[in-house]
Amino acid sequence: MWPAFLDRYSGVPLYYQIQQHLLEEIRSGSWKAGRAVPSEQEIAQRLGVSRMTARHALKSLCNLGAAYSQHGKGTFVSGLKFEKNFRQVLSFSEEMRSRGTRPQSKVLQFRQAESDNEVAEALHIGLGEKVFVLHRVRLADSSPLCVECTHIPVRLCPELQKKFKPRMSLYKCLLENYGMQIDFADEVAEASLATAEEARLLRVPKKAPVFRFTRTAYLRNGKPVEFVRSVYRGDRCKVVNRLSRRMEFSGERAKL
Amino acid sequence: MWPAFLDRYSGVPLYYQIQQHLLEEIRSGSWKAGRAVPSEQEIAQRLGVSRMTARHALKSLCNLGAAYSQHGKGTFVSGLKFEKNFRQVLSFSEEMRSRGTRPQSKVLQFRQAESDNEVAEALHIGLGEKVFVLHRVRLADSSPLCVECTHIPVRLCPELQKKFKPRMSLYKCLLENYGMQIDFADEVAEASLATAEEARLLRVPKKAPVFRFTRTAYLRNGKPVEFVRSVYRGDRCKVVNRLSRRMEFSGERAKL
DNA sequence: AGTCCCCACTTGTATAGACAACTGAACATA
DNA sequence: TATGTTCAGTTGTCTATACAAGTGGGGACT
């Protein structure tokens, strides 16, 4: 079926090479939904790796949502469009580009201020501690999509105001100047109506339907870095969510 | 620190016992955010298991979001309220109860119909194939929260109309009568305004802000079982989402 | 003081082998 | 025909070991 494709001296982990290879077969559509993926045994023999390594590859494939395993039966292609499988934290720029639309943003304000209650709690800082406040209108293909108000503790990046240029991605700026990489974020969405001010900025009628988001973004170690309030046009935005019951081998599940 | 707590003959996997024990320490708050979790070595020695088993326990802990590992340094408590960490697919009844509110629902209609375009596509059935349509108003603490319209292919559970009683959980009914357990779901939310009809059922003013959801629920093998259109009151509902950049060892990440 | 090297500790990857538990089909029995 | 058994194939768990690779500290040297 497949020839030996492993490169043992490339520095790329074997299980990862295997995972990528299987992923490619699935992604390209040559393996259809429900089809059995090669068994741990088979992978191990064919590629000359240990069963545990093959297993690791399959497990990581399952974690991505591209496949699922059944005890005693095998591992199967899951038949999901796994591009949509887990939402990544993308910066606005990245997200727009990944959809093929041209991102722009207009800075309304960039100033320092004192944290209010909600901001302080979200960012785990003291009430009144200094934060940068970056107020922007975000455009997609030259037409307004949302109004965003970002809060970042001054303490974490004291010279942000010098480093940050209006055209650049904030996340990129944080990464390159302070080594801070956003790893995950919590978002809360509410359905609401546009205020007069928001309606003007978004170019929609007053009381048009909008999403009101609050979002807290964290580093890998769980430290909050950014708190954002934003208002999205309801007619240009959908929120996609994957809900899952899965967790690592809940004993309860087996007993049901 | 902790005594030996493993039961090697209980049938419960060792790594799972360990994971649960660590989870308890974190959950209870005795281990604060950022604290180092015992190393693989230490767990292995103290509990008399192999390092790979200890590792398995730690890894599953990380998958739950309760901790994170750093190559060369150790594994640390993540400092997240991990109840909120991943949204589970809960049935309406479960979800309400888990928030301590009393769920009720009023059935408006329960009939058979032919699938329209959107339904057919979501459920992977033919256009016009028979589906059950269950139209309900959902109440929380006796006041309306949403209007829901569920579609389920007749073919999957031909006697659902007999088996299903208005008071019971639909998911429970599917599980007990047909062995179908919902494993995950995709949801899309839009911000919108209530129609006259919806406003009446939800007891809100016309044009009040609402969420419009479409949701497709799947079995473990990726088979779609249920497609739901629902309208939630904007003033009683928030959508919580965790976005994550993590995936199983993306090579790119290391190089950044 | 600073710089480099080495060492101990950590997680990451990989191997080889063992047994348990589950599935489904082929087979034997009543 | 129906039922139970056996068996091969599969995933799940666990052990023991080895080496690679990243981190951080202490110590030696400059």
Coordinates of N, CA and C in Angstrom, one line a residue, chain B residues 39-128:
Chain B
S39 N 6.9 14.7 39.7 CA 7.5 14.3 38.4 C 7.1 12.8 38.1
E40 N 7.3 12.4 36.9 CA 7.1 11.0 36.4 C 7.9 10.1 37.3
Q41 N 9.2 10.4 37.4 CA 10.1 9.6 38.3 C 9.4 9.4 39.7
E42 N 9.1 10.5 40.3 CA 8.6 10.5 41.7 C 7.4 9.6 41.8
I43 N 6.4 9.8 40.9 CA 5.2 9.1 41.0 C 5.5 7.6 40.8
A44 N 6.4 7.3 39.8 CA 6.7 5.9 39.6 C 7.3 5.2 40.8
Q45 N 8.3 5.9 41.4 CA 8.9 5.3 42.6 C 8.0 5.2 43.8
R46 N 7.3 6.3 44.1 CA 6.4 6.3 45.2 C 5.3 5.3 45.2
L47 N 4.8 5.1 44.0 CA 3.6 4.2 43.9 C 4.0 2.9 43.3
G48 N 5.3 2.7 43.0 CA 5.7 1.4 42.5 C 5.1 1.0 41.1
V49 N 5.0 2.0 40.3 CA 4.5 1.7 38.9 C 5.7 2.1 38.0
S50 N 5.5 1.7 36.7 CA 6.6 2.1 35.8 C 6.5 3.6 35.4
R51 N 7.5 4.1 34.9 CA 7.5 5.5 34.5 C 6.5 5.7 33.4
M52 N 6.3 4.8 32.5 CA 5.4 5.0 31.4 C 3.9 5.1 31.9
T53 N 3.6 4.4 33.0 CA 2.3 4.5 33.5 C 2.1 5.8 34.2
A54 N 3.1 6.3 35.0 CA 3.0 7.6 35.6 C 2.9 8.7 34.5
R55 N 3.6 8.5 33.4 CA 3.6 9.4 32.3 C 2.2 9.5 31.7
H56 N 1.6 8.3 31.5 CA 0.2 8.2 31.0 C -0.7 9.0 31.9
A57 N -0.6 8.9 33.2 CA -1.5 9.6 34.1 C -1.3 11.1 33.9
L58 N 0.0 11.5 33.9 CA 0.2 13.0 33.8 C -0.3 13.5 32.4
K59 N -0.1 12.7 31.4 CA -0.5 13.2 30.1 C -2.1 13.3 30.0
S60 N -2.7 12.4 30.6 CA -4.2 12.5 30.6 C -4.7 13.7 31.4
L61 N -3.9 14.0 32.5 CA -4.2 15.1 33.3 C -4.1 16.4 32.4
C62 N -3.0 16.4 31.6 CA -2.8 17.6 30.7 C -3.9 17.7 29.7
N63 N -4.3 16.5 29.2 CA -5.4 16.5 28.2 C -6.7 17.1 28.8
L64 N -6.9 16.9 30.1 CA -8.1 17.5 30.7 C -7.9 19.0 30.9
G65 N -6.7 19.5 30.7 CA -6.5 20.9 30.9 C -6.2 21.3 32.3
A66 N -6.1 20.3 33.2 CA -5.8 20.6 34.6 C -4.3 20.9 34.9
A67 N -3.5 20.5 33.9 CA -2.0 20.8 34.1 C -1.4 21.0 32.7
Y68 N -0.1 21.3 32.7 CA 0.6 21.4 31.5 C 2.0 21.1 31.7
S69 N 2.7 20.5 30.7 CA 4.1 20.1 30.9 C 5.0 21.0 30.2
Q70 N 6.2 21.1 30.7 CA 7.3 21.8 30.0 C 8.5 20.9 29.9
H71 N 8.9 20.8 28.7 CA 10.1 19.9 28.5 C 11.3 20.4 29.3
G72 N 11.8 19.5 30.0 CA 13.0 19.8 30.8 C 12.7 20.4 32.2
K73 N 11.5 20.9 32.4 CA 11.2 21.6 33.7 C 10.3 20.7 34.6
G74 N 9.2 20.3 34.0 CA 8.3 19.6 34.9 C 6.9 19.7 34.4
T75 N 5.9 19.3 35.3 CA 4.5 19.4 35.0 C 3.9 20.3 36.0
F76 N 3.0 21.2 35.7 CA 2.5 22.2 36.6 C 1.0 22.3 36.6
V77 N 0.5 22.7 37.7 CA -1.0 22.9 37.8 C -1.3 24.2 36.9
S78 N -2.4 24.0 36.2 CA -2.6 25.0 35.2 C -3.4 26.2 35.7
G79 N -4.0 26.1 36.8 CA -4.7 27.3 37.3 C -6.0 27.7 36.6
L80 N -6.6 26.7 36.0 CA -7.9 27.0 35.3 C -9.0 26.4 36.1
K81 N -10.1 27.1 36.1 CA -11.3 26.4 36.7 C -11.7 25.4 35.6
F82 N -11.3 24.1 35.8 CA -11.4 23.2 34.7 C -12.8 22.6 34.6
E83 N -13.7 23.0 35.5 CA -15.1 22.7 35.2 C -15.5 23.3 33.9
K84 N -15.1 24.5 33.7 CA -15.5 25.2 32.5 C -14.6 24.9 31.3
N85 N -13.7 24.0 31.5 CA -12.5 23.8 30.6 C -12.9 23.3 29.2
F86 N -13.8 22.4 29.2 CA -14.3 21.9 27.9 C -15.8 21.8 28.1
R87 N -16.5 22.3 27.2 CA -17.9 22.2 27.3 C -18.4 20.8 26.9
Q88 N -19.2 20.2 27.7 CA -19.6 18.9 27.4 C -20.9 19.0 26.6
V89 N -21.2 18.0 25.8 CA -22.6 17.9 25.2 C -23.5 17.5 26.3
L90 N -24.3 18.4 26.8 CA -25.2 17.9 27.8 C -26.6 18.1 27.2
S91 N -27.5 17.2 27.5 CA -28.9 17.4 27.1 C -29.4 18.6 27.9
F92 N -30.4 19.2 27.4 CA -31.0 20.3 28.0 C -31.3 20.0 29.5
S93 N -31.9 18.9 29.8 CA -32.2 18.5 31.2 C -30.9 18.5 32.0
E94 N -29.9 17.8 31.5 CA -28.7 17.7 32.3 C -28.1 19.1 32.5
E95 N -28.0 19.9 31.5 CA -27.4 21.2 31.5 C -28.1 22.1 32.6
M96 N -29.4 22.1 32.6 CA -30.1 22.9 33.5 C -29.9 22.4 34.9
R97 N -29.9 21.1 35.1 CA -29.7 20.6 36.5 C -28.3 20.9 37.0
S98 N -27.4 20.8 36.1 CA -26.0 21.1 36.5 C -25.8 22.5 36.9
R99 N -26.7 23.4 36.5 CA -26.7 24.8 37.0 C -27.6 25.0 38.1
G100 N -28.2 24.0 38.5 CA -29.1 24.1 39.7 C -30.5 24.8 39.4
T101 N -30.9 24.7 38.1 CA -32.2 25.2 37.8 C -33.1 24.1 37.3
R102 N -34.4 24.3 37.5 CA -35.3 23.2 37.2 C -35.7 23.2 35.8
P103 N -35.4 22.2 35.0 CA -35.8 22.1 33.6 C -37.2 21.7 33.4
Q104 N -37.9 22.3 32.4 CA -39.2 21.8 32.0 C -39.3 21.9 30.5
S105 N -40.2 21.2 29.9 CA -40.4 21.5 28.5 C -41.8 21.3 28.1
K106 N -42.3 22.0 27.1 CA -43.6 21.9 26.6 C -43.6 21.5 25.2
V107 N -44.2 20.4 24.9 CA -44.1 19.9 23.5 C -45.2 20.6 22.7
L108 N -44.8 21.3 21.6 CA -45.7 21.9 20.7 C -46.2 21.0 19.6
Q109 N -45.3 20.2 19.1 CA -45.6 19.3 18.0 C -44.7 18.1 18.1
F110 N -45.1 17.0 17.7 CA -44.3 15.8 17.5 C -44.8 15.1 16.3
R111 N -44.2 15.2 15.2 CA -44.8 14.7 14.0 C -43.7 14.1 13.1
Q112 N -44.1 13.5 12.0 CA -43.2 13.1 11.0 C -43.2 14.1 9.9
A113 N -42.1 14.3 9.2 CA -42.1 15.2 8.1 C -41.0 14.8 7.1
E114 N -40.9 15.4 6.0 CA -39.9 15.1 5.1 C -38.7 16.2 5.3
S115 N -37.5 15.7 5.2 CA -36.4 16.5 5.4 C -36.2 17.6 4.4
D116 N -36.0 18.8 4.8 CA -35.7 19.9 3.8 C -34.2 19.8 3.5
N117 N -33.7 20.7 2.8 CA -32.3 20.7 2.3 C -31.3 20.7 3.4
E118 N -31.5 21.7 4.3 CA -30.5 21.8 5.4 C -30.5 20.6 6.3
V119 N -31.7 20.1 6.6 CA -31.7 18.9 7.5 C -31.1 17.7 6.8
A120 N -31.4 17.5 5.5 CA -30.9 16.4 4.8 C -29.3 16.4 4.8
E121 N -28.8 17.6 4.5 CA -27.4 17.7 4.5 C -26.7 17.4 5.8
A122 N -27.3 18.0 6.9 CA -26.7 17.9 8.2 C -26.8 16.4 8.7
L123 N -27.8 15.7 8.3 CA -28.0 14.4 8.8 C -27.5 13.3 7.9
H124 N -27.0 13.7 6.8 CA -26.5 12.8 5.7 C -27.6 11.8 5.3
I125 N -28.8 12.4 5.0 CA -29.8 11.5 4.5 C -30.3 12.1 3.2
G126 N -31.2 11.4 2.5 CA -31.7 11.9 1.3 C -32.7 13.1 1.5
L127 N -32.7 13.9 0.5 CA -33.7 15.0 0.5 C -35.1 14.4 0.5
G128 N -35.9 14.8 1.5 CA -37.3 14.3 1.5 C -37.4 13.0 2.3

